[in-house]
Amino acid sequence: LKGTASGIYGLEMRTADLALMGRAMNPFEYYGTYERSWVFPVQVEVATGSFATPDKSPAYAVFVHRDNPIAKLTVQQLDAIFGAQRGGGWNGLSWDVTAARGPELNVRTWGQLGATGAWADKPIHVYAPPLEGAGAITYFQSRVMHGADLWNEDLREYADPARMIADLSNDPSGIAYASLDSAAAGVKALPLAETAAGPYVKLARETVADRSYPLSRPVYAVFNIDNEKSELAGVDPKLRELLRYVLSKQGQADVARAGGYLPLTAAAAAEQVKKLDSTSTPNELRVIRKASAIKVRMSIDEDPIVVRLAESLGYFEQEGIELQRVDVEKITGEDYLMQEPLAKGQIDAAYCWFNHAIYGARHGFPVQAVMLFNDAPGMKVLVADRAKGRVASAADFTGRNVAAGAGYGMKSVLTRYLASKAGAGAYASVMMGKAGREEAVVKGLKEGTVDVMTFQEPITSSLLATGLATTLYDLDSGESTARALGARFPAQALLMSPETIAKRPEVVQRLVNALVRAMRFVNSHSAEEIAARLPADYFAGKDRRAELELIRAALPTYTRGDYSISPEEAQLAVDVNLSAVFDESDEGRWRGSGDVSRVRAADLYTSRFVSRAMNAIAVVNAR
């Protein structure tokens, strides 16, 4: 799309692939585009605005009356003349309070600029093109006034630049900015400098072309990273080649031949080409995010790849989140007691099993799941081959020897739920320590002391590989879990307190946005591709090949397409846990105690943050 305003709208609505703009996007436009497309737009300088050609982003001249004794000005002085008191300004894409200034820095007389004699007390009459509406930032505002919209209180607006310069030619106390094609007899254009140290540069074709003149204007081509398939798809190949050509020696020669716009210097063009190969967070945003990132304290179960990917792919950074890992055991003395720290605001979030929300409700520490990561527990219920003729379903568990882990854990809870649902009677629990567990199970299979067993990877695959056991129930994917249990089972989730959700919804949304993007990456990439994007320290001290196989085995457990919890799934989790008979360990007693009447499935989750995140994705995919 041609034209700055229409181009920005086209990028935001995803009706345009490329926008040509006579100025840089302002922060409101930049973040607005990101909210719709989930990636930050890329701004590539493709030319320099014209020396003095109308409608070709001409450089701005600063005019005064020809009799005015002032011979030169700095950009800072222009700010003092045209601007006013303000509480801050934009430094790139970040609001910077160091750009604030009080009224004592306003320049309102020519004497404040060094004029003497009769000129010393003459007020400065400020002329300017029409000011834009709220939220709009012109090139002059951005370049001179740090993007602030507080102007000289006596500024006179002119829709017609010719009329403005004509009035200036009759007003010795006036000053205006406009393109050089508006020049007329009776006015002069002043040399400008960034600071009083100079150099002061006259407005000329060559000083505009090499950008040494301070009010030269870059011309931009702006586009969104193509994230139709994933956030890492990068620059659309057609756009990349088009812009490579525009930035090439031949392309810039074509810019010069077309007239109006001026070509970039070779060094400037080479620098812009680098942007065509980048899908990372823009450098200016890295500074912003680091300075203004919101700290989120999270308790994390083990070392989930979703969180690691959100970090390594820059999703937390792009959402302005700085994740701080918290060891909840140091707060409560136990790693399973995260509900009270969540409810009391000692931590902000917990990446853990959804069933902890149920236990929290029972004990008066309500927490909610704002997002679901796994809709399958990642387990298999196996039966010994020698017994599979007599154990065809969970109904046949009665009197059998069952190895399903500790009596407070979800392997044991789900195994007992399957048995209870099928009408089975009591069975004998076979307990095995963590050390040498696999070898002990294999020995039990051979000796006939284990009939049924429930395990997760990597033990499951190892047991099946022995040929001594067969899968009876597959709880490794949402689909197979639903066949076994009647619904998908909410496993790992993101838990937060209702108070935090109510008081800091924007933080919750940012956190969910980042993790949804990480989940989409998991859903659309192979184990090898995922491993390649995990940070090196993820594999520190581990067998990389074994870890890769664990990632591969876990992929089916991740929920796909929608990362919220359904009413049926929440109710299943409640039914499973409230019907459980836990062991007498400290954790078992905690899980099995408390007030059951406090537990309502509908109070244990909220889907609104995932829905907003998914709606944003739908806008992108509906191009």
Coordinates of C-alpha atoms in Angstrom, one line a residue:
L1 CA 0.0 0.0 0.0
K2 CA 1.2 3.5 -0.8
G3 CA 0.9 6.2 1.8
T4 CA 1.9 6.1 5.4
A5 CA -1.6 6.1 7.0
S6 CA -3.1 3.5 4.6
G7 CA 0.1 1.4 4.8
I8 CA 0.0 1.2 8.6
Y9 CA -3.7 0.2 8.5
G10 CA -3.0 -2.5 5.9
L11 CA -0.2 -4.0 8.0
E12 CA -2.3 -4.0 11.1
M13 CA -5.3 -5.7 9.4
R14 CA -3.0 -8.0 7.4
T15 CA -4.5 -6.8 4.1
A16 CA -1.1 -5.6 2.9
D17 CA 2.2 -7.4 2.8
L18 CA 4.3 -4.2 2.4
A19 CA 3.8 -0.6 3.3
L20 CA 5.8 2.3 2.0
M21 CA 6.1 5.1 4.6
G22 CA 7.6 8.5 4.7
R23 CA 8.5 8.2 8.3
A24 CA 9.2 5.6 10.9
M25 CA 6.3 3.9 12.6
N26 CA 5.5 5.5 15.9
P27 CA 5.3 3.3 19.1
F28 CA 1.5 3.2 19.0
E29 CA 1.5 1.9 15.4
Y30 CA 4.4 -0.5 16.1
Y31 CA 2.8 -2.1 19.1
G32 CA -0.7 -2.0 17.5
T33 CA 0.6 -4.0 14.5
Y34 CA 2.3 -6.5 16.9
E35 CA -0.9 -7.1 18.8
R36 CA -2.6 -8.2 15.6
S37 CA 0.2 -10.2 14.0
W38 CA 2.1 -11.6 17.0
V39 CA 5.4 -10.5 15.5
F40 CA 7.1 -7.1 15.4
P41 CA 7.1 -5.4 12.0
V42 CA 10.4 -4.8 10.3
Q43 CA 11.3 -1.3 9.1
V44 CA 13.8 -1.2 6.3
E45 CA 15.1 2.1 5.0
V46 CA 14.9 1.9 1.2
A47 CA 15.7 5.5 0.2
T48 CA 16.3 9.0 1.6
G49 CA 13.5 11.6 1.2
S50 CA 13.8 14.2 -1.5
F51 CA 15.8 17.4 -1.4
A52 CA 12.8 19.5 -2.2
T53 CA 10.2 17.5 -4.2
P54 CA 6.7 17.8 -2.9
D55 CA 5.1 14.5 -1.8
K56 CA 8.5 12.7 -1.8
S57 CA 9.3 13.0 1.9
P58 CA 11.3 16.3 1.4
A59 CA 13.8 17.4 4.1
Y60 CA 12.5 20.1 6.3
A61 CA 14.0 23.6 6.2
V62 CA 13.7 25.9 9.2
F63 CA 12.9 29.4 7.9
V64 CA 13.2 32.7 9.6
H65 CA 12.7 36.3 8.3
R66 CA 15.7 37.4 6.2
D67 CA 16.4 40.2 8.7
N68 CA 16.5 37.9 11.7
P69 CA 20.0 38.1 13.3
I70 CA 20.0 34.4 14.2
A71 CA 22.3 32.5 11.8
K72 CA 22.0 28.9 13.0
L73 CA 20.1 26.6 15.3
T74 CA 20.4 23.2 17.0
V75 CA 17.8 20.5 17.1
Q76 CA 17.6 21.0 20.9
Q77 CA 16.8 24.7 20.3
L78 CA 14.1 23.7 17.9
D79 CA 12.6 21.6 20.6
A80 CA 12.7 24.5 23.0
I81 CA 11.0 26.8 20.5
F82 CA 8.3 24.5 19.0
G83 CA 7.7 22.3 22.1
A84 CA 6.5 22.9 25.6
Q85 CA 6.8 21.5 29.2
R86 CA 6.4 17.7 29.1
G87 CA 6.7 14.7 31.4
G88 CA 8.8 12.6 29.1
G89 CA 9.3 11.6 25.5
W90 CA 9.8 8.6 23.3
N91 CA 13.3 7.2 23.0
G92 CA 12.9 4.9 20.1
L93 CA 10.0 2.7 21.2
S94 CA 10.3 3.3 24.9
W95 CA 8.7 6.2 26.9
D96 CA 11.7 7.9 28.5
V97 CA 11.2 10.2 31.5
T98 CA 14.7 11.6 31.0
A99 CA 13.2 13.5 28.0
A100 CA 11.0 15.4 30.4
R101 CA 11.6 19.2 30.7
G102 CA 10.0 22.0 32.6
P103 CA 8.8 25.4 31.4
E104 CA 12.2 27.0 32.3
L105 CA 13.6 25.3 29.2
N106 CA 11.0 26.8 26.8
V107 CA 12.5 29.3 24.4
R108 CA 9.9 32.1 23.7
T109 CA 12.1 35.2 22.9
W110 CA 14.8 35.7 20.4
G111 CA 17.1 36.9 23.2
Q112 CA 17.1 33.4 24.6
L113 CA 18.8 32.3 21.4
G114 CA 21.5 35.0 21.6
A115 CA 19.9 37.9 19.8
T116 CA 20.7 41.3 21.4
G117 CA 19.5 44.9 21.2
A118 CA 16.0 45.4 20.0
W119 CA 15.7 41.7 19.2
A120 CA 16.4 40.5 22.7
D121 CA 12.8 40.9 24.0
K122 CA 11.0 40.1 20.8
P123 CA 8.6 37.1 21.2
I124 CA 9.1 34.2 18.8
H125 CA 6.1 33.7 16.5
V126 CA 5.9 30.0 15.8
Y127 CA 4.3 28.8 12.5
A128 CA 3.8 25.1 11.6
P129 CA 1.8 22.8 9.3
P130 CA -1.4 21.4 10.8
L131 CA -0.9 19.4 14.0
E132 CA -2.2 15.8 13.8
G133 CA -4.8 14.3 16.1
A134 CA -4.2 12.5 19.3
G135 CA -2.0 9.4 19.0
A136 CA -0.4 10.7 15.8
I137 CA 3.2 11.6 15.8
T138 CA 4.7 13.5 12.8
Y139 CA 8.2 13.2 11.6
F140 CA 9.1 16.6 13.1
Q141 CA 7.6 15.7 16.5
S142 CA 9.6 12.4 16.5
R143 CA 12.9 13.9 15.3
V144 CA 12.8 17.1 17.3
M145 CA 10.4 16.8 20.3
H146 CA 10.9 13.1 21.3
G147 CA 7.4 12.3 20.0
A148 CA 5.7 14.5 22.6
D149 CA 2.4 16.2 21.6
L150 CA 2.8 19.3 23.7
W151 CA 3.5 22.2 21.4
N152 CA 4.3 25.9 21.9
E153 CA 1.1 27.4 23.3
D154 CA 1.0 30.2 20.7
L155 CA 1.8 28.1 17.7
R156 CA -0.1 29.1 14.5
E157 CA -1.2 26.2 12.2
Y158 CA -1.3 26.6 8.4
A159 CA -2.9 24.2 6.0
D160 CA -1.3 26.0 3.1
P161 CA 2.6 26.1 3.3
A162 CA 2.8 28.8 0.7
R163 CA 0.5 31.0 2.8
M164 CA 2.6 30.2 5.9
I165 CA 5.8 31.3 4.3
A166 CA 4.2 34.4 2.8
D167 CA 3.1 35.4 6.3
L168 CA 6.6 34.7 7.7
S169 CA 8.2 36.9 5.0
N170 CA 6.2 39.8 6.6
D171 CA 6.9 38.9 10.2
P172 CA 10.5 39.5 11.4
S173 CA 9.8 37.6 14.6
G174 CA 8.5 34.5 12.9
I175 CA 9.9 31.0 12.5
A176 CA 8.5 28.0 10.6
Y177 CA 9.5 24.6 9.3
A178 CA 8.5 23.4 5.8
S179 CA 10.0 21.9 2.7
L180 CA 12.4 24.0 0.7
D181 CA 10.0 24.2 -2.3
S182 CA 7.9 26.5 -0.1
A183 CA 10.7 29.1 0.1
A184 CA 10.0 32.6 -0.9
A185 CA 11.6 36.0 -1.0
G186 CA 11.9 37.5 2.4
V187 CA 12.9 34.3 4.3
K188 CA 16.1 32.3 4.8
A189 CA 16.8 28.7 5.7
L190 CA 19.1 28.2 8.7
P191 CA 22.0 25.7 9.0
L192 CA 21.2 23.1 11.7
A193 CA 23.3 21.0 14.0
E194 CA 22.4 18.2 16.4
T195 CA 24.1 20.0 19.3
A196 CA 25.9 23.3 19.9
A197 CA 29.2 21.5 19.3
G198 CA 28.3 21.4 15.6
P199 CA 28.9 20.9 12.8
Y200 CA 26.1 23.2 11.5
V201 CA 25.0 21.9 8.1
K202 CA 23.2 23.8 5.3
L203 CA 20.2 22.3 3.6
A204 CA 21.6 21.1 0.2
R205 CA 21.0 18.1 -2.1
E206 CA 24.3 16.4 -1.0
T207 CA 23.7 17.0 2.7
V208 CA 20.3 15.4 2.4
A209 CA 21.6 12.5 0.4
D210 CA 24.3 11.7 3.0
R211 CA 22.0 12.4 5.9
S212 CA 24.4 15.0 7.4
Y213 CA 21.5 17.5 7.4
P214 CA 19.6 16.8 10.6
L215 CA 16.1 17.0 9.2
S216 CA 16.7 14.7 6.3
R217 CA 13.9 12.1 6.1
P218 CA 14.4 8.3 5.7
V219 CA 11.8 6.5 3.5
Y220 CA 10.8 3.0 4.7
A221 CA 9.4 -0.2 3.5
V222 CA 7.7 -1.9 6.4
F223 CA 6.5 -5.5 6.5
N224 CA 5.5 -8.2 9.0
I225 CA 7.5 -11.4 9.4
D226 CA 5.6 -14.2 7.7
N227 CA 4.3 -16.3 10.6
E228 CA 1.6 -18.2 8.7
K229 CA 3.1 -21.5 9.7
S230 CA 5.2 -20.5 12.7
E231 CA 6.8 -17.5 14.3
L232 CA 10.1 -18.5 12.8
A233 CA 9.1 -18.7 9.2
G234 CA 11.0 -15.5 8.6
V235 CA 10.8 -13.0 5.8
D236 CA 8.6 -14.0 2.9
P237 CA 11.0 -15.0 0.1
K238 CA 9.2 -12.8 -2.4
L239 CA 9.5 -9.7 -0.2
R240 CA 13.1 -10.6 0.7
E241 CA 14.1 -10.7 -3.0
L242 CA 12.2 -7.6 -3.9
L243 CA 13.8 -5.6 -1.1
R244 CA 17.2 -7.1 -1.8
Y245 CA 16.9 -5.7 -5.3
V246 CA 15.7 -2.3 -4.1
L247 CA 18.7 -2.1 -1.8
S248 CA 21.2 -3.3 -4.4
K249 CA 23.4 -1.0 -6.4
Q250 CA 21.1 -1.4 -9.5
G251 CA 18.0 -0.9 -7.4
Q252 CA 19.3 2.3 -5.8
A253 CA 20.3 3.5 -9.2
D254 CA 16.7 3.0 -10.3
V255 CA 15.6 5.1 -7.2
A256 CA 17.9 7.9 -8.4
R257 CA 16.6 7.7 -12.0
A258 CA 13.0 7.8 -10.9
G259 CA 13.6 11.2 -9.5
G260 CA 12.4 12.7 -6.2
Y261 CA 13.8 10.2 -3.7
L262 CA 17.5 10.0 -3.1
P263 CA 19.5 6.8 -3.0
L264 CA 21.0 5.4 0.1
T265 CA 24.8 5.4 0.6
A266 CA 26.4 2.0 -0.1
A267 CA 27.1 1.5 3.7
A268 CA 23.5 2.4 4.6
A269 CA 22.1 0.0 2.1
A270 CA 24.3 -2.8 3.3
E271 CA 23.1 -2.2 6.9
Q272 CA 19.5 -2.4 5.8
V273 CA 20.0 -5.7 4.0
K274 CA 20.9 -7.3 7.3
K275 CA 17.3 -6.8 8.5
L276 CA 16.0 -9.1 5.7
D277 CA 17.6 -12.1 7.4
S278 CA 16.5 -11.3 10.9
T279 CA 13.6 -12.8 12.8
S280 CA 14.8 -11.7 16.2
T281 CA 13.5 -9.0 18.4
P282 CA 14.6 -5.6 17.1
N283 CA 17.5 -4.2 19.0
E284 CA 15.6 -1.2 20.2
L285 CA 13.0 -3.5 21.7
R286 CA 15.6 -5.6 23.5
V287 CA 16.7 -2.4 25.3
I288 CA 13.1 -1.5 26.1
R289 CA 12.1 -5.0 27.3
K290 CA 15.2 -5.3 29.5
A291 CA 14.5 -1.9 31.1
S292 CA 10.8 -2.2 31.6
A293 CA 10.2 -6.0 31.7
I294 CA 7.6 -7.2 34.3
K295 CA 9.1 -9.7 36.7
V296 CA 7.0 -12.8 37.1
R297 CA 7.9 -15.2 39.9
M298 CA 7.1 -18.8 38.8
S299 CA 7.4 -22.2 40.5
I300 CA 8.2 -24.7 37.8
D301 CA 7.8 -28.5 37.9
E302 CA 11.0 -30.0 36.6
D303 CA 12.3 -28.3 33.5
P304 CA 9.5 -28.0 30.9
I305 CA 10.5 -27.4 27.2
V306 CA 7.6 -25.0 26.8
V307 CA 9.1 -22.5 29.3
R308 CA 12.6 -23.0 27.9
L309 CA 11.3 -22.4 24.3
A310 CA 9.4 -19.2 25.4
E311 CA 12.8 -18.0 26.7
S312 CA 15.1 -19.1 23.9
L313 CA 12.7 -18.0 21.1
G314 CA 12.3 -14.5 22.7
Y315 CA 8.6 -14.8 23.4
F316 CA 8.9 -13.7 27.1
E317 CA 11.1 -10.9 26.0
Q318 CA 8.7 -9.7 23.3
E319 CA 5.9 -9.7 25.8
G320 CA 7.9 -7.7 28.3
I321 CA 8.2 -10.6 30.8
E322 CA 11.2 -11.4 32.9
L323 CA 10.8 -14.8 34.3
Q324 CA 12.1 -15.5 37.8
R325 CA 12.2 -19.1 38.9
V326 CA 11.2 -19.7 42.5
D327 CA 11.9 -22.9 44.5
V328 CA 8.7 -23.2 46.4
E329 CA 10.2 -25.8 48.7
K330 CA 12.3 -23.0 50.2
I331 CA 9.1 -21.1 51.1
T332 CA 6.9 -24.0 52.3
G333 CA 9.4 -26.8 53.1
E334 CA 7.7 -29.1 50.5
D335 CA 7.8 -28.9 46.7
Y336 CA 4.1 -29.8 46.5
L337 CA 2.7 -26.9 48.6
M338 CA 2.6 -24.1 46.0
Q339 CA -1.1 -23.2 46.6
E340 CA -0.6 -21.1 49.7
P341 CA 2.3 -19.0 48.2
L342 CA 0.2 -18.4 45.1
A343 CA -2.8 -17.3 47.2
K344 CA -0.6 -15.1 49.4
G345 CA 1.2 -13.5 46.5
Q346 CA 4.6 -14.9 47.4
I347 CA 4.8 -16.3 43.8
D348 CA 2.8 -15.2 40.8
A349 CA 2.4 -18.5 38.9
A350 CA 3.1 -22.2 39.0
Y351 CA 3.8 -24.5 36.1
C352 CA 2.5 -27.8 37.6
W353 CA -0.2 -30.4 37.4
F354 CA -3.8 -29.2 37.3
N355 CA -4.8 -31.4 40.3
H356 CA -3.0 -29.0 42.6
A357 CA -5.8 -26.5 42.0
I358 CA -8.2 -29.2 43.4
Y359 CA -6.1 -29.6 46.5
G360 CA -5.7 -25.9 47.0
A361 CA -9.5 -25.5 46.9
R362 CA -9.9 -28.2 49.5
H363 CA -7.5 -26.3 51.9
G364 CA -8.9 -22.8 51.4
F365 CA -6.2 -21.6 48.9
P366 CA -8.0 -21.2 45.7
V367 CA -6.0 -21.1 42.5
Q368 CA -7.0 -21.3 38.8
A369 CA -5.5 -22.7 35.7
V370 CA -5.2 -20.0 33.0
M371 CA -3.7 -22.3 30.4
L372 CA -3.3 -26.0 29.8
F373 CA -0.1 -27.6 28.4
N374 CA -0.9 -31.3 28.4
D375 CA -4.2 -33.0 27.9
A376 CA -2.8 -36.4 28.6
P377 CA -0.8 -37.6 31.6
G378 CA 1.8 -39.3 29.5
M379 CA 1.4 -42.8 31.0
K380 CA 0.7 -46.3 29.8
V381 CA -1.0 -49.1 31.9
L382 CA 0.8 -52.3 30.9
V383 CA -0.2 -55.9 31.6
A384 CA 2.3 -58.8 31.9
D385 CA 2.2 -61.0 28.8
R386 CA 1.8 -64.1 30.9
A387 CA -1.4 -62.5 32.4
K388 CA -3.0 -60.7 29.4
G389 CA -5.4 -63.6 28.7
R390 CA -6.8 -63.1 32.2
V391 CA -6.5 -59.3 32.4
A392 CA -8.4 -57.9 29.5
S393 CA -9.4 -54.6 31.1
A394 CA -9.3 -52.8 34.4
A395 CA -12.3 -54.8 35.6
D396 CA -9.9 -57.7 35.9
F397 CA -7.5 -55.9 38.3
T398 CA -9.1 -57.5 41.3
G399 CA -6.6 -59.5 43.4
R400 CA -3.8 -58.7 41.0
N401 CA -0.3 -57.3 41.8
V402 CA -0.2 -53.7 40.5
A403 CA 2.9 -51.5 40.4
A404 CA 1.8 -47.9 40.0
G405 CA 4.1 -45.8 42.0
A406 CA 3.6 -44.0 45.3
G407 CA 0.0 -44.0 46.6
Y408 CA -0.2 -40.2 46.5
G409 CA 0.9 -39.9 42.9
M410 CA -1.1 -39.6 39.7
K411 CA 0.0 -42.9 38.3
S412 CA -1.6 -44.6 41.3
V413 CA -4.6 -42.4 41.4
L414 CA -5.4 -42.9 37.7
T415 CA -4.9 -46.7 37.9
R416 CA -7.3 -46.9 40.8
Y417 CA -9.8 -44.7 39.0
L418 CA -9.7 -47.0 35.9
A419 CA -10.2 -50.0 38.2
S420 CA -13.0 -48.4 40.2
K421 CA -14.8 -47.1 37.0
A422 CA -14.6 -50.7 35.6
G423 CA -16.0 -52.2 38.8
A424 CA -12.9 -54.0 40.0
G425 CA -12.3 -54.9 43.6
A426 CA -9.2 -54.5 45.7
Y427 CA -5.8 -55.3 44.3
A428 CA -2.3 -55.5 45.9
S429 CA 0.0 -52.5 45.4
V430 CA 3.6 -53.4 44.7
M431 CA 5.9 -50.7 45.8
M432 CA 9.4 -50.2 44.3
G433 CA 12.0 -47.6 45.1
K434 CA 13.2 -45.2 42.5
A435 CA 16.7 -46.7 42.4
G436 CA 16.7 -49.7 40.2
R437 CA 13.0 -49.5 39.6
E438 CA 13.1 -50.7 36.0
E439 CA 15.2 -53.7 36.8
A440 CA 12.9 -54.6 39.7
V441 CA 9.8 -54.5 37.5
V442 CA 11.5 -56.7 34.9
K443 CA 12.4 -59.1 37.6
G444 CA 8.8 -59.0 38.9
L445 CA 7.5 -59.7 35.4
K446 CA 9.7 -62.7 35.0
E447 CA 9.0 -64.1 38.5
G448 CA 5.2 -63.5 38.4
T449 CA 5.1 -60.9 41.2
V450 CA 3.9 -58.1 39.0
D451 CA 0.8 -58.4 36.8
V452 CA -0.1 -54.8 36.0
M453 CA 2.1 -51.7 36.0
T454 CA 1.6 -48.0 35.2
F455 CA 4.6 -45.9 34.1
Q456 CA 5.8 -43.0 32.1
E457 CA 8.7 -42.6 29.7
P458 CA 11.4 -43.7 29.5
I459 CA 10.5 -46.8 31.6
T460 CA 7.4 -47.6 29.5
S461 CA 9.3 -48.1 26.3
S462 CA 12.0 -50.1 28.0
L463 CA 9.4 -52.5 29.5
L464 CA 7.6 -52.9 26.2
A465 CA 11.0 -53.6 24.5
T466 CA 11.5 -56.6 26.8
G467 CA 8.6 -58.4 25.2
L468 CA 7.3 -59.2 28.7
A469 CA 4.4 -56.7 28.8
T470 CA 1.7 -55.3 26.5
T471 CA -0.1 -52.0 26.6
L472 CA -3.6 -52.2 28.1
Y473 CA -4.4 -48.5 28.4
D474 CA -2.6 -45.8 26.5
L475 CA -2.7 -42.4 28.2
D476 CA 0.0 -40.8 26.0
S477 CA -2.3 -38.6 23.9
G478 CA -5.4 -36.6 24.3
E479 CA -7.3 -38.9 22.0
S480 CA -6.2 -42.2 23.6
T481 CA -6.8 -40.8 27.1
A482 CA -10.3 -39.8 26.1
R483 CA -11.0 -43.3 25.0
A484 CA -9.8 -44.7 28.3
L485 CA -11.2 -42.1 30.7
G486 CA -14.1 -40.6 28.8
A487 CA -12.5 -37.2 28.3
R488 CA -9.0 -35.7 27.9
F489 CA -7.2 -35.4 31.2
P490 CA -5.8 -32.0 32.2
A491 CA -2.3 -32.6 33.3
Q492 CA 0.4 -29.8 33.3
A493 CA -1.2 -26.4 33.5
L494 CA -0.3 -22.8 34.5
L495 CA -1.8 -21.9 37.8
M496 CA -2.4 -18.5 39.3
S497 CA -4.4 -17.0 42.2
P498 CA -7.8 -15.4 41.4
E499 CA -6.5 -12.3 43.1
T500 CA -3.5 -12.0 40.8
I501 CA -5.7 -12.7 37.8
A502 CA -8.1 -9.9 38.9
K503 CA -5.5 -7.3 39.8
R504 CA -3.0 -8.0 37.0
P505 CA -4.9 -9.2 34.0
E506 CA -2.5 -7.6 31.5
V507 CA 0.5 -9.5 33.0
V508 CA -1.5 -12.8 32.9
Q509 CA -2.3 -12.1 29.2
R510 CA 1.3 -11.4 28.3
L511 CA 2.4 -14.6 30.1
V512 CA -0.2 -16.6 28.3
N513 CA 0.6 -15.0 25.0
A514 CA 4.2 -16.0 25.2
L515 CA 3.4 -19.6 26.3
V516 CA 0.7 -20.0 23.6
R517 CA 3.4 -19.1 21.1
A518 CA 5.8 -21.6 22.6
M519 CA 3.0 -24.3 22.5
R520 CA 2.3 -23.5 18.8
F521 CA 6.0 -24.1 18.2
V522 CA 5.9 -27.4 20.0
N523 CA 2.8 -28.5 18.0
S524 CA 4.4 -27.6 14.6
H525 CA 7.9 -28.9 15.0
S526 CA 9.7 -32.2 15.3
A527 CA 11.7 -33.3 18.3
E528 CA 14.9 -32.5 16.5
E529 CA 13.7 -29.0 15.6
I530 CA 12.6 -28.4 19.2
A531 CA 15.9 -29.6 20.6
A532 CA 17.8 -27.4 18.2
R533 CA 16.1 -24.3 19.7
L534 CA 16.5 -25.3 23.3
P535 CA 19.3 -23.5 25.1
A536 CA 22.5 -25.5 25.5
D537 CA 22.2 -25.6 29.3
Y538 CA 19.0 -27.6 29.0
F539 CA 21.1 -30.6 28.0
A540 CA 23.9 -30.0 30.5
G541 CA 24.8 -33.1 32.4
K542 CA 22.3 -35.2 30.4
D543 CA 22.5 -37.7 27.6
R544 CA 21.4 -35.6 24.6
R545 CA 20.2 -38.6 22.6
A546 CA 18.1 -39.9 25.5
E547 CA 16.7 -36.4 26.1
L548 CA 15.8 -36.1 22.4
E549 CA 13.8 -39.4 22.7
L550 CA 12.0 -38.2 25.8
I551 CA 11.0 -35.0 23.9
R552 CA 9.8 -37.2 21.0
A553 CA 7.8 -39.4 23.3
A554 CA 6.2 -36.5 25.1
L555 CA 5.0 -34.6 22.0
P556 CA 1.6 -36.5 21.8
T557 CA 0.8 -35.4 25.3
Y558 CA 0.7 -31.7 24.5
T559 CA -2.7 -30.2 23.8
R560 CA -3.2 -28.9 20.3
G561 CA -5.1 -26.0 18.8
D562 CA -6.7 -24.8 22.0
Y563 CA -4.9 -24.5 25.2
S564 CA -7.8 -24.0 27.6
I565 CA -9.5 -26.5 29.8
S566 CA -13.0 -27.7 28.9
P567 CA -15.8 -28.2 31.5
E568 CA -15.7 -32.0 30.8
E569 CA -11.9 -32.1 31.4
A570 CA -12.1 -30.1 34.6
Q571 CA -14.9 -32.3 35.9
L572 CA -13.0 -35.5 35.1
A573 CA -10.0 -34.2 37.1
V574 CA -12.2 -33.5 40.0
D575 CA -13.9 -36.9 39.9
V576 CA -10.6 -38.7 39.6
N577 CA -9.0 -36.8 42.5
L578 CA -12.0 -36.7 44.9
S579 CA -12.6 -40.5 44.5
A580 CA -8.9 -41.3 45.1
V581 CA -7.7 -43.1 48.2
F582 CA -4.3 -41.6 49.0
D583 CA -1.6 -43.2 51.1
E584 CA -0.5 -42.1 54.5
S585 CA 2.5 -40.1 53.5
D586 CA 2.6 -36.4 54.3
E587 CA 1.8 -35.6 50.7
G588 CA -0.9 -38.3 50.6
R589 CA -2.6 -36.9 53.7
W590 CA -2.5 -33.4 52.4
R591 CA -4.1 -34.4 49.1
G592 CA -6.8 -36.4 50.7
S593 CA -7.7 -34.0 53.5
G594 CA -9.5 -30.6 53.4
D595 CA -13.1 -29.6 52.7
V596 CA -14.5 -31.4 49.6
S597 CA -17.5 -29.0 49.5
R598 CA -15.1 -26.1 48.5
V599 CA -14.3 -27.9 45.2
R600 CA -16.3 -26.7 42.2
A601 CA -14.9 -27.7 38.8
A602 CA -16.0 -24.4 37.2
D603 CA -14.0 -22.4 39.7
L604 CA -10.7 -24.2 38.9
Y605 CA -10.0 -22.6 35.5
T606 CA -10.6 -19.7 33.3
S607 CA -10.4 -19.7 29.5
R608 CA -10.5 -16.0 28.7
F609 CA -6.8 -15.4 28.4
V610 CA -6.2 -18.3 26.1
S611 CA -9.3 -17.2 24.1
R612 CA -7.9 -13.8 23.6
A613 CA -4.5 -15.2 22.5
M614 CA -6.2 -17.6 20.1
N615 CA -8.4 -14.9 18.7
A616 CA -5.3 -12.9 17.9
I617 CA -3.9 -15.9 16.0
A618 CA -7.2 -16.3 14.1
V619 CA -6.9 -12.7 12.9
V620 CA -3.5 -13.5 11.5
N621 CA -4.6 -16.7 9.8
A622 CA -7.7 -15.1 8.3
R623 CA -5.6 -13.2 5.8

